[in-house]
mmCIF file of C-alpha atoms in Angstrom:
data_model
loop_
_atom_site.group_PDB
_atom_site.id
_atom_site.type_symbol
_atom_site.label_atom_id
_atom_site.label_comp_id
_atom_site.label_asym_id
_atom_site.label_seq_id
_atom_site.Cartn_x
_atom_site.Cartn_y
_atom_site.Cartn_z
ATOM 1 C CA MET L 244 -0.022 -0.175 -0.106
ATOM 2 C CA GLU L 245 3.335 2.404 1.167
ATOM 3 C CA LYS L 246 4.732 1.731 -2.560
ATOM 4 C CA THR L 247 1.512 2.475 -4.108
ATOM 5 C CA LEU L 248 0.699 5.862 -2.462
ATOM 6 C CA SER L 249 4.325 6.667 -4.211
ATOM 7 C CA ILE L 250 4.156 5.743 -6.736
ATOM 8 C CA LEU L 251 0.916 7.837 -7.417
ATOM 9 C CA ILE L 252 2.505 10.658 -6.024
ATOM 10 C CA ALA L 253 5.432 10.177 -8.357
ATOM 11 C CA ARG L 254 3.004 9.799 -11.239
ATOM 12 C CA LEU L 255 0.899 13.186 -9.165
ATOM 13 C CA GLY L 256 4.337 15.375 -9.918
ATOM 14 C CA LYS L 257 5.558 14.073 -13.370
ATOM 15 C CA ALA L 258 2.046 14.881 -14.417
ATOM 16 C CA LEU L 259 2.335 18.688 -13.240
ATOM 17 C CA PHE L 260 5.478 19.326 -15.001
ATOM 18 C CA VAL L 261 3.814 17.728 -17.830
ATOM 19 C CA VAL L 262 0.405 20.025 -17.718
ATOM 20 C CA LEU L 263 3.038 22.717 -17.165
ATOM 21 C CA GLY L 264 5.307 22.140 -19.597
ATOM 22 C CA VAL L 265 1.498 21.770 -22.177
ATOM 23 C CA VAL L 266 0.692 24.933 -20.789
ATOM 24 C CA ILE L 267 3.469 26.954 -21.654
ATOM 25 C CA ILE L 268 3.830 25.283 -25.666
ATOM 26 C CA ASN L 269 0.063 25.915 -25.700
ATOM 27 C CA PHE L 270 0.689 29.941 -25.144
ATOM 28 C CA MET L 271 3.443 30.495 -27.349
ATOM 29 C CA LEU L 272 1.808 28.185 -30.405
ATOM 30 C CA VAL L 273 -1.201 30.221 -29.230
ATOM 31 C CA ARG L 274 0.003 33.694 -29.460
ATOM 32 C CA MET L 275 2.634 32.828 -32.392
ATOM 33 C CA ALA L 276 -0.669 31.951 -34.912
ATOM 34 C CA PRO L 277 -2.167 34.606 -37.179
ATOM 35 C CA GLY L 278 -5.264 37.005 -36.235
ATOM 36 C CA ASP L 279 -5.730 39.595 -33.618
ATOM 37 C CA PRO L 280 -8.318 39.732 -31.282
ATOM 38 C CA ALA L 281 -8.318 42.515 -30.575
ATOM 39 C CA ALA L 282 -8.541 43.957 -34.660
ATOM 40 C CA VAL L 283 -11.246 40.402 -34.669
ATOM 41 C CA LEU L 284 -13.585 42.536 -32.450
ATOM 42 C CA ALA L 285 -13.037 45.847 -33.285
ATOM 43 C CA GLY L 286 -13.312 44.805 -37.225
ATOM 44 C CA GLU L 287 -17.252 43.206 -35.927
ATOM 45 C CA SER L 288 -18.197 46.819 -34.406
ATOM 46 C CA GLY L 289 -17.820 47.951 -37.010
ATOM 47 C CA SER L 290 -14.711 50.451 -36.366
ATOM 48 C CA SER L 291 -11.230 49.971 -37.996
ATOM 49 C CA ASP L 292 -9.483 53.457 -35.649
ATOM 50 C CA PRO L 293 -6.083 51.995 -34.941
ATOM 51 C CA ALA L 294 -6.358 53.888 -31.774
ATOM 52 C CA TYR L 295 -9.839 51.823 -30.593
ATOM 53 C CA VAL L 296 -7.949 48.486 -31.755
ATOM 54 C CA GLU L 297 -4.810 49.836 -29.510
ATOM 55 C CA GLU L 298 -7.509 50.229 -26.388
ATOM 56 C CA LEU L 299 -8.693 47.029 -26.618
ATOM 57 C CA ARG L 300 -5.036 45.258 -26.925
ATOM 58 C CA LYS L 301 -4.707 47.324 -23.659
ATOM 59 C CA GLU L 302 -7.388 46.671 -21.548
ATOM 60 C CA PHE L 303 -6.765 42.255 -22.556
ATOM 61 C CA GLY L 304 -3.429 42.783 -21.842
ATOM 62 C CA LEU L 305 -1.859 41.839 -25.558
ATOM 63 C CA ASP L 306 0.287 45.327 -25.937
ATOM 64 C CA GLN L 307 2.558 43.445 -23.321
ATOM 65 C CA PRO L 308 5.433 41.829 -24.125
ATOM 66 C CA ILE L 309 5.224 37.821 -24.463
ATOM 67 C CA PRO L 310 7.138 37.037 -21.321
ATOM 68 C CA VAL L 311 5.400 39.314 -19.511
ATOM 69 C CA GLN L 312 1.964 37.912 -20.859
ATOM 70 C CA LEU L 313 3.410 34.543 -19.736
ATOM 71 C CA GLY L 314 4.104 35.228 -16.318
ATOM 72 C CA ARG L 315 0.769 36.525 -15.321
ATOM 73 C CA TYR L 316 -1.004 34.139 -17.364
ATOM 74 C CA LEU L 317 1.064 30.945 -15.284
ATOM 75 C CA TRP L 318 -0.135 32.963 -12.406
ATOM 76 C CA GLY L 319 -3.671 33.034 -12.766
ATOM 77 C CA VAL L 320 -3.792 28.734 -13.874
ATOM 78 C CA ALA L 321 -1.842 28.833 -10.430
ATOM 79 C CA HIS L 322 -5.091 30.519 -8.805
ATOM 80 C CA LEU L 323 -7.585 28.808 -11.019
ATOM 81 C CA ASP L 324 -7.824 31.652 -12.668
ATOM 82 C CA LEU L 325 -8.280 31.091 -16.371
ATOM 83 C CA GLY L 326 -8.136 34.402 -17.570
ATOM 84 C CA TYR L 327 -11.834 36.243 -19.516
ATOM 85 C CA SER L 328 -12.918 35.880 -22.781
ATOM 86 C CA TYR L 329 -12.733 38.425 -25.199
ATOM 87 C CA ARG L 330 -15.717 37.528 -26.887
ATOM 88 C CA GLU L 331 -18.593 35.877 -24.871
ATOM 89 C CA ARG L 332 -17.773 38.292 -21.795
ATOM 90 C CA LEU L 333 -17.470 36.381 -18.684
ATOM 91 C CA PRO L 334 -14.691 34.086 -17.450
ATOM 92 C CA VAL L 335 -13.074 31.087 -19.046
ATOM 93 C CA LEU L 336 -13.422 28.738 -16.694
ATOM 94 C CA ASP L 337 -17.192 29.780 -15.990
ATOM 95 C CA LEU L 338 -17.659 28.640 -19.735
ATOM 96 C CA ILE L 339 -15.718 25.731 -19.962
ATOM 97 C CA LEU L 340 -17.889 24.190 -16.226
ATOM 98 C CA ASP L 341 -20.208 25.310 -18.075
ATOM 99 C CA ARG L 342 -19.648 23.369 -21.019
ATOM 100 C CA LEU L 343 -17.854 20.361 -19.521
ATOM 101 C CA PRO L 344 -20.290 17.837 -18.380
ATOM 102 C CA ALA L 345 -21.627 17.705 -21.901
ATOM 103 C CA THR L 346 -19.068 16.879 -23.093
ATOM 104 C CA LEU L 347 -17.487 13.741 -19.850
ATOM 105 C CA LEU L 348 -20.862 12.892 -20.824
ATOM 106 C CA LEU L 349 -19.833 11.961 -24.232
ATOM 107 C CA MET L 350 -17.173 10.525 -24.013
ATOM 108 C CA SER L 351 -18.011 7.837 -21.343
ATOM 109 C CA CYS L 352 -20.400 6.898 -23.077
ATOM 110 C CA ALA L 353 -18.546 7.063 -26.320
ATOM 111 C CA PHE L 354 -15.648 5.103 -24.646
ATOM 112 C CA VAL L 355 -18.106 1.897 -22.596
ATOM 113 C CA PHE L 356 -19.552 1.530 -25.693
ATOM 114 C CA ALA L 357 -16.390 0.868 -28.438
ATOM 115 C CA ILE L 358 -14.338 -0.662 -25.312
ATOM 116 C CA SER L 359 -17.503 -2.807 -24.379
ATOM 117 C CA PHE L 360 -18.160 -3.674 -28.074
ATOM 118 C CA GLY L 361 -14.569 -3.727 -28.969
ATOM 119 C CA VAL L 362 -13.592 -6.363 -26.603
ATOM 120 C CA LEU L 363 -16.982 -8.465 -27.457
ATOM 121 C CA PHE L 364 -16.201 -8.255 -30.837
ATOM 122 C CA GLY L 365 -12.310 -9.557 -30.863
ATOM 123 C CA VAL L 366 -13.248 -12.253 -28.273
ATOM 124 C CA ILE L 367 -15.681 -13.733 -30.597
ATOM 125 C CA ALA L 368 -13.221 -13.391 -33.018
ATOM 126 C CA SER L 369 -10.236 -14.857 -31.412
ATOM 127 C CA ARG L 370 -12.474 -18.052 -30.241
ATOM 128 C CA ALA L 371 -13.950 -18.629 -34.203
ATOM 129 C CA ARG L 372 -10.113 -18.675 -35.539
ATOM 130 C CA TYR L 373 -9.004 -20.807 -32.298
ATOM 131 C CA ALA L 374 -11.718 -22.897 -32.612
ATOM 132 C CA GLY L 375 -10.776 -24.060 -35.780
ATOM 133 C CA ARG L 376 -14.982 -23.610 -37.005
ATOM 134 C CA ARG L 377 -16.974 -19.641 -38.105
ATOM 135 C CA THR L 378 -13.996 -18.473 -39.935
ATOM 136 C CA TRP L 379 -16.057 -16.972 -41.331
ATOM 137 C CA LEU L 380 -16.989 -14.649 -38.617
ATOM 138 C CA ASP L 381 -13.933 -13.971 -37.637
ATOM 139 C CA SER L 382 -13.540 -13.045 -41.068
ATOM 140 C CA VAL L 383 -16.344 -10.604 -41.258
ATOM 141 C CA LEU L 384 -15.755 -8.928 -38.225
ATOM 142 C CA MET L 385 -12.399 -8.575 -38.734
ATOM 143 C CA THR L 386 -12.878 -7.318 -42.279
ATOM 144 C CA GLY L 387 -15.512 -5.166 -40.381
ATOM 145 C CA SER L 388 -13.814 -3.573 -38.131
ATOM 146 C CA LEU L 389 -11.280 -2.510 -40.441
ATOM 147 C CA LEU L 390 -13.735 -0.435 -42.896
ATOM 148 C CA ILE L 391 -14.745 1.262 -39.798
ATOM 149 C CA TYR L 392 -11.271 2.523 -38.929
ATOM 150 C CA ALA L 393 -10.788 3.176 -42.506
ATOM 151 C CA THR L 394 -14.094 6.016 -42.223
ATOM 152 C CA PRO L 395 -12.855 9.588 -41.438
ATOM 153 C CA GLN L 396 -15.353 10.296 -37.945
ATOM 154 C CA PHE L 397 -17.045 13.463 -39.981
ATOM 155 C CA TRP L 398 -18.069 11.386 -42.706
ATOM 156 C CA LEU L 399 -19.279 8.600 -40.364
ATOM 157 C CA ALA L 400 -21.702 10.998 -38.044
ATOM 158 C CA LEU L 401 -22.874 12.509 -41.578
ATOM 159 C CA LEU L 402 -24.034 9.471 -43.039
ATOM 160 C CA ALA L 403 -25.741 8.161 -39.489
ATOM 161 C CA ILE L 404 -27.715 11.766 -39.999
ATOM 162 C CA LEU L 405 -28.707 11.124 -43.216
ATOM 163 C CA PHE L 406 -30.149 7.212 -42.643
ATOM 164 C CA PHE L 407 -30.992 7.286 -38.886
ATOM 165 C CA SER L 408 -32.288 10.925 -38.966
ATOM 166 C CA LEU L 409 -33.786 12.169 -41.959
ATOM 167 C CA HIS L 410 -34.249 8.696 -43.783
ATOM 168 C CA LEU L 411 -35.715 6.824 -40.980
ATOM 169 C CA GLY L 412 -36.531 9.297 -38.527
ATOM 170 C CA TRP L 413 -35.362 7.771 -35.408
ATOM 171 C CA LEU L 414 -33.022 10.086 -33.865
ATOM 172 C CA PRO L 415 -32.629 13.280 -33.258
ATOM 173 C CA PRO L 416 -29.871 14.444 -35.753
ATOM 174 C CA TYR L 417 -29.170 18.034 -33.907
ATOM 175 C CA GLY L 418 -28.489 19.131 -29.788
ATOM 176 C CA MET L 419 -28.155 17.667 -26.327
ATOM 177 C CA GLU L 420 -31.553 17.776 -25.738
ATOM 178 C CA GLN L 421 -35.544 19.089 -27.010
ATOM 179 C CA VAL L 422 -35.756 22.598 -28.312
ATOM 180 C CA GLY L 423 -38.251 24.369 -25.934
ATOM 181 C CA GLY L 424 -39.678 20.987 -24.237
ATOM 182 C CA ASN L 425 -38.573 21.876 -20.714
ATOM 183 C CA LEU L 426 -38.814 18.198 -19.602
ATOM 184 C CA THR L 427 -37.461 17.456 -16.311
ATOM 185 C CA GLY L 428 -37.014 14.565 -14.124
ATOM 186 C CA TRP L 429 -36.778 10.531 -16.267
ATOM 187 C CA ALA L 430 -38.302 12.344 -19.335
ATOM 188 C CA ARG L 431 -35.724 14.565 -19.566
ATOM 189 C CA ILE L 432 -33.141 12.103 -18.669
ATOM 190 C CA SER L 433 -34.640 9.670 -21.448
ATOM 191 C CA ASP L 434 -34.497 12.691 -23.867
ATOM 192 C CA ILE L 435 -30.755 13.100 -23.631
ATOM 193 C CA ALA L 436 -30.263 9.933 -24.064
ATOM 194 C CA HIS L 437 -31.961 9.804 -27.071
ATOM 195 C CA HIS L 438 -30.100 12.621 -27.674
ATOM 196 C CA LEU L 439 -26.520 10.946 -27.171
ATOM 197 C CA VAL L 440 -26.866 7.616 -29.484
ATOM 198 C CA LEU L 441 -25.699 9.090 -32.516
ATOM 199 C CA PRO L 442 -23.169 10.743 -31.472
ATOM 200 C CA THR L 443 -22.171 8.082 -28.756
ATOM 201 C CA VAL L 444 -21.906 5.633 -31.586
ATOM 202 C CA SER L 445 -20.357 7.663 -34.307
ATOM 203 C CA LEU L 446 -16.991 8.825 -31.533
ATOM 204 C CA GLY L 447 -16.694 5.376 -30.698
ATOM 205 C CA CYS L 448 -17.299 3.270 -33.871
ATOM 206 C CA PHE L 449 -13.595 4.271 -34.867
ATOM 207 C CA PHE L 450 -12.028 3.370 -31.494
ATOM 208 C CA MET L 451 -14.386 0.150 -31.106
ATOM 209 C CA ALA L 452 -12.641 -1.311 -35.086
ATOM 210 C CA VAL L 453 -9.028 -0.481 -32.723
ATOM 211 C CA TYR L 454 -10.285 -2.396 -29.451
ATOM 212 C CA ALA L 455 -11.869 -5.227 -31.621
ATOM 213 C CA ARG L 456 -8.121 -5.987 -33.611
ATOM 214 C CA LEU L 457 -5.992 -5.640 -31.018
ATOM 215 C CA THR L 458 -8.263 -7.920 -28.265
ATOM 216 C CA ARG L 459 -8.295 -10.524 -31.074
ATOM 217 C CA ALA L 460 -4.598 -10.098 -31.561
ATOM 218 C CA SER L 461 -3.959 -10.182 -28.248
ATOM 219 C CA MET L 462 -6.295 -13.479 -26.808
ATOM 220 C CA LEU L 463 -4.911 -15.524 -29.826
ATOM 221 C CA GLU L 464 -0.824 -14.810 -28.557
ATOM 222 C CA VAL L 465 -2.596 -16.130 -25.031
ATOM 223 C CA LEU L 466 -4.320 -18.868 -26.637
ATOM 224 C CA GLY L 467 -1.439 -20.235 -27.607
ATOM 225 C CA MET L 468 0.516 -20.069 -24.275
ATOM 226 C CA ASP L 469 1.565 -23.310 -22.251
ATOM 227 C CA PHE L 470 -0.806 -22.315 -19.628
ATOM 228 C CA ILE L 471 -3.864 -22.017 -21.972
ATOM 229 C CA LYS L 472 -2.809 -25.664 -23.299
ATOM 230 C CA THR L 473 -2.447 -27.065 -19.545
ATOM 231 C CA ALA L 474 -6.119 -25.978 -18.684
ATOM 232 C CA ARG L 475 -7.160 -27.490 -22.347
ATOM 233 C CA ALA L 476 -5.690 -30.803 -21.116
ATOM 234 C CA LYS L 477 -7.165 -30.861 -18.443
ATOM 235 C CA GLY L 478 -10.691 -30.629 -19.660
ATOM 236 C CA VAL L 479 -11.383 -27.248 -18.851
ATOM 237 C CA PRO L 480 -14.137 -26.639 -21.254
ATOM 238 C CA LEU L 481 -12.986 -23.551 -23.978
ATOM 239 C CA GLY L 482 -15.492 -20.784 -22.681
ATOM 240 C CA GLU L 483 -14.470 -21.004 -18.926
ATOM 241 C CA THR L 484 -11.150 -21.080 -19.689
ATOM 242 C CA ILE L 485 -10.908 -17.794 -22.158
ATOM 243 C CA ARG L 486 -12.964 -16.004 -19.539
ATOM 244 C CA ARG L 487 -11.080 -17.273 -16.368
ATOM 245 C CA HIS L 488 -7.773 -17.375 -17.892
ATOM 246 C CA ALA L 489 -7.473 -15.856 -21.094
ATOM 247 C CA LEU L 490 -9.117 -12.624 -21.526
ATOM 248 C CA ARG L 491 -7.886 -10.914 -18.465
ATOM 249 C CA ASN L 492 -4.212 -11.736 -19.605
ATOM 250 C CA ALA L 493 -5.563 -10.291 -22.663
ATOM 251 C CA LEU L 494 -7.276 -7.216 -22.086
ATOM 252 C CA LEU L 495 -3.783 -5.569 -20.367
ATOM 253 C CA PRO L 496 -2.991 -3.924 -24.150
ATOM 254 C CA VAL L 497 -6.364 -3.294 -24.775
ATOM 255 C CA VAL L 498 -6.293 -0.941 -21.414
ATOM 256 C CA THR L 499 -2.925 0.361 -21.979
ATOM 257 C CA PHE L 500 -4.120 1.372 -25.718
ATOM 258 C CA ALA L 501 -7.782 2.679 -24.770
ATOM 259 C CA GLY L 502 -6.131 4.314 -22.121
ATOM 260 C CA ILE L 503 -3.585 6.528 -24.263
ATOM 261 C CA GLN L 504 -6.795 6.817 -26.965
ATOM 262 C CA LEU L 505 -8.868 8.693 -24.827
ATOM 263 C CA GLY L 506 -6.504 11.878 -24.951
ATOM 264 C CA GLN L 507 -7.373 10.867 -29.011
ATOM 265 C CA MET L 508 -11.381 10.797 -28.582
ATOM 266 C CA ALA L 509 -11.464 13.764 -25.967
ATOM 267 C CA GLY L 510 -9.744 15.338 -29.790
ATOM 268 C CA GLY L 511 -12.239 13.276 -31.834
ATOM 269 C CA ALA L 512 -14.852 15.040 -29.909
ATOM 270 C CA VAL L 513 -14.591 18.570 -31.559
ATOM 271 C CA LEU L 514 -15.422 16.716 -35.254
ATOM 272 C CA THR L 515 -18.234 15.103 -33.618
ATOM 273 C CA GLU L 516 -19.850 17.767 -31.341
ATOM 274 C CA THR L 517 -19.751 20.516 -33.960
ATOM 275 C CA VAL L 518 -21.194 17.750 -36.978
ATOM 276 C CA PHE L 519 -23.884 17.395 -33.743
ATOM 277 C CA GLY L 520 -24.447 20.378 -32.532
ATOM 278 C CA TRP L 521 -23.536 19.003 -29.066
ATOM 279 C CA PRO L 522 -22.537 21.993 -26.435
ATOM 280 C CA GLY L 523 -19.533 20.356 -24.966
ATOM 281 C CA ILE L 524 -16.054 21.939 -24.788
ATOM 282 C CA GLY L 525 -14.999 20.548 -28.341
ATOM 283 C CA ARG L 526 -17.643 22.880 -30.038
ATOM 284 C CA LEU L 527 -16.519 25.896 -27.722
ATOM 285 C CA MET L 528 -13.039 25.856 -28.665
ATOM 286 C CA PHE L 529 -13.860 25.271 -32.397
ATOM 287 C CA ASP L 530 -15.711 28.506 -32.017
ATOM 288 C CA ALA L 531 -12.506 30.296 -29.605
ATOM 289 C CA LEU L 532 -10.257 29.100 -32.379
ATOM 290 C CA ILE L 533 -12.634 30.757 -34.836
ATOM 291 C CA GLN L 534 -13.023 33.883 -32.997
ATOM 292 C CA ARG L 535 -9.975 33.834 -31.814
ATOM 293 C CA ASP L 536 -10.791 34.333 -28.464
ATOM 294 C CA TYR L 537 -6.962 33.194 -27.076
ATOM 295 C CA GLN L 538 -7.665 32.637 -23.658
ATOM 296 C CA LEU L 539 -10.797 31.245 -23.937
ATOM 297 C CA LEU L 540 -9.169 28.968 -26.563
ATOM 298 C CA LEU L 541 -5.999 29.013 -24.270
ATOM 299 C CA GLY L 542 -8.380 27.644 -21.515
ATOM 300 C CA VAL L 543 -9.738 24.895 -23.331
ATOM 301 C CA PHE L 544 -6.503 23.237 -24.193
ATOM 302 C CA LEU L 545 -5.480 23.578 -20.924
ATOM 303 C CA VAL L 546 -8.613 21.190 -19.903
ATOM 304 C CA THR L 547 -8.491 18.619 -22.066
ATOM 305 C CA SER L 548 -4.890 18.436 -21.528
ATOM 306 C CA THR L 549 -5.243 17.434 -17.799
ATOM 307 C CA MET L 550 -7.831 15.499 -18.481
ATOM 308 C CA VAL L 551 -5.540 13.264 -20.656
ATOM 309 C CA VAL L 552 -3.108 13.061 -18.257
ATOM 310 C CA VAL L 553 -5.872 12.394 -15.374
ATOM 311 C CA PHE L 554 -6.884 9.664 -17.921
ATOM 312 C CA ASN L 555 -3.577 7.974 -17.928
ATOM 313 C CA LEU L 556 -3.069 7.782 -14.032
ATOM 314 C CA LEU L 557 -6.499 6.337 -14.424
ATOM 315 C CA THR L 558 -5.236 3.389 -16.548
ATOM 316 C CA ASP L 559 -2.123 3.021 -14.238
ATOM 317 C CA LEU L 560 -4.615 2.225 -11.201
ATOM 318 C CA VAL L 561 -6.742 -0.511 -12.852
ATOM 319 C CA TYR L 562 -3.820 -1.911 -14.950
ATOM 320 C CA ARG L 563 -3.146 -2.628 -11.284
ATOM 321 C CA LEU L 564 -6.097 -4.035 -10.528
ATOM 322 C CA ILE L 565 -5.827 -6.603 -13.864
ATOM 323 C CA ASP L 566 -2.465 -7.390 -13.152
ATOM 324 C CA PRO L 567 -1.595 -6.958 -9.474
ATOM 325 C CA ARG L 568 2.025 -8.209 -10.442
ATOM 326 C CA ILE L 569 3.182 -4.847 -11.710
ATOM 327 C CA GLY L 570 1.721 -3.201 -7.849
ATOM 328 C CA ARG L 571 4.383 -5.881 -5.982
ATOM 329 C CA THR L 572 7.672 -4.804 -9.815
#
């Protein structure tokens, strides 16, 4: 227990340095990008007066040298102050916290969908291949996963809208809730779940295909090991051998890869939220990028980077639960 705690503290220390590095790099990259939020705001207000633009730059602190701006931003981040949105005229942290639950809901559902069906299809395919019967099932599942993997997420999302929303009319194509529905209780939960189906499947299908192929390869490798052959020689049924012996060992690389890809899922949420009009931080980041809202953009980058680091820490903990031997090394 003490060793696990010390390892966790060490990981947290490294995580803080990683987040600090990400904050500095993002700040410099955003400042190097073309475009001036003060000029954008002045142009939208119908004024191109240089004095007005300079006044806006002074108000936003853009007239200060880059090192001074960076120092002020780091000081604010240390005090959980992510700055002020140029466009929305609201604190960045408030805007992000307002949108973050929607993104976490979408990512959680997409991750559960991807890992559940990916592992399930991988186990079914590997069992069919290992048993030497119904190899057509293995071919169908792996070919389907490869096809899904090769399909861009935004294209899959658009096809899902065209087929399930416009053609069949089964699922809503846009938003998180029914506009003007004013629903409460279970009716609101059901409405959100109804709107959540298409974004979840569209975001999770790509990762499901990856997990299915990875699970199949890992399962076939484990099923060829000596302890599996010994269990089979003792008369242990194939299904029990897979559940009790093979699957737990085969899940180790899947869990590792899934933890790494959670960060990619956060990036994929930007496209998914934009296509489906999902009110999350991905859509917020897209709007901030178009509007040159530096502070809001940096705030979203910081939150998503922190999420990736936290996901990797949780992956390490889950890894130790699956294989307790890791905690003794």
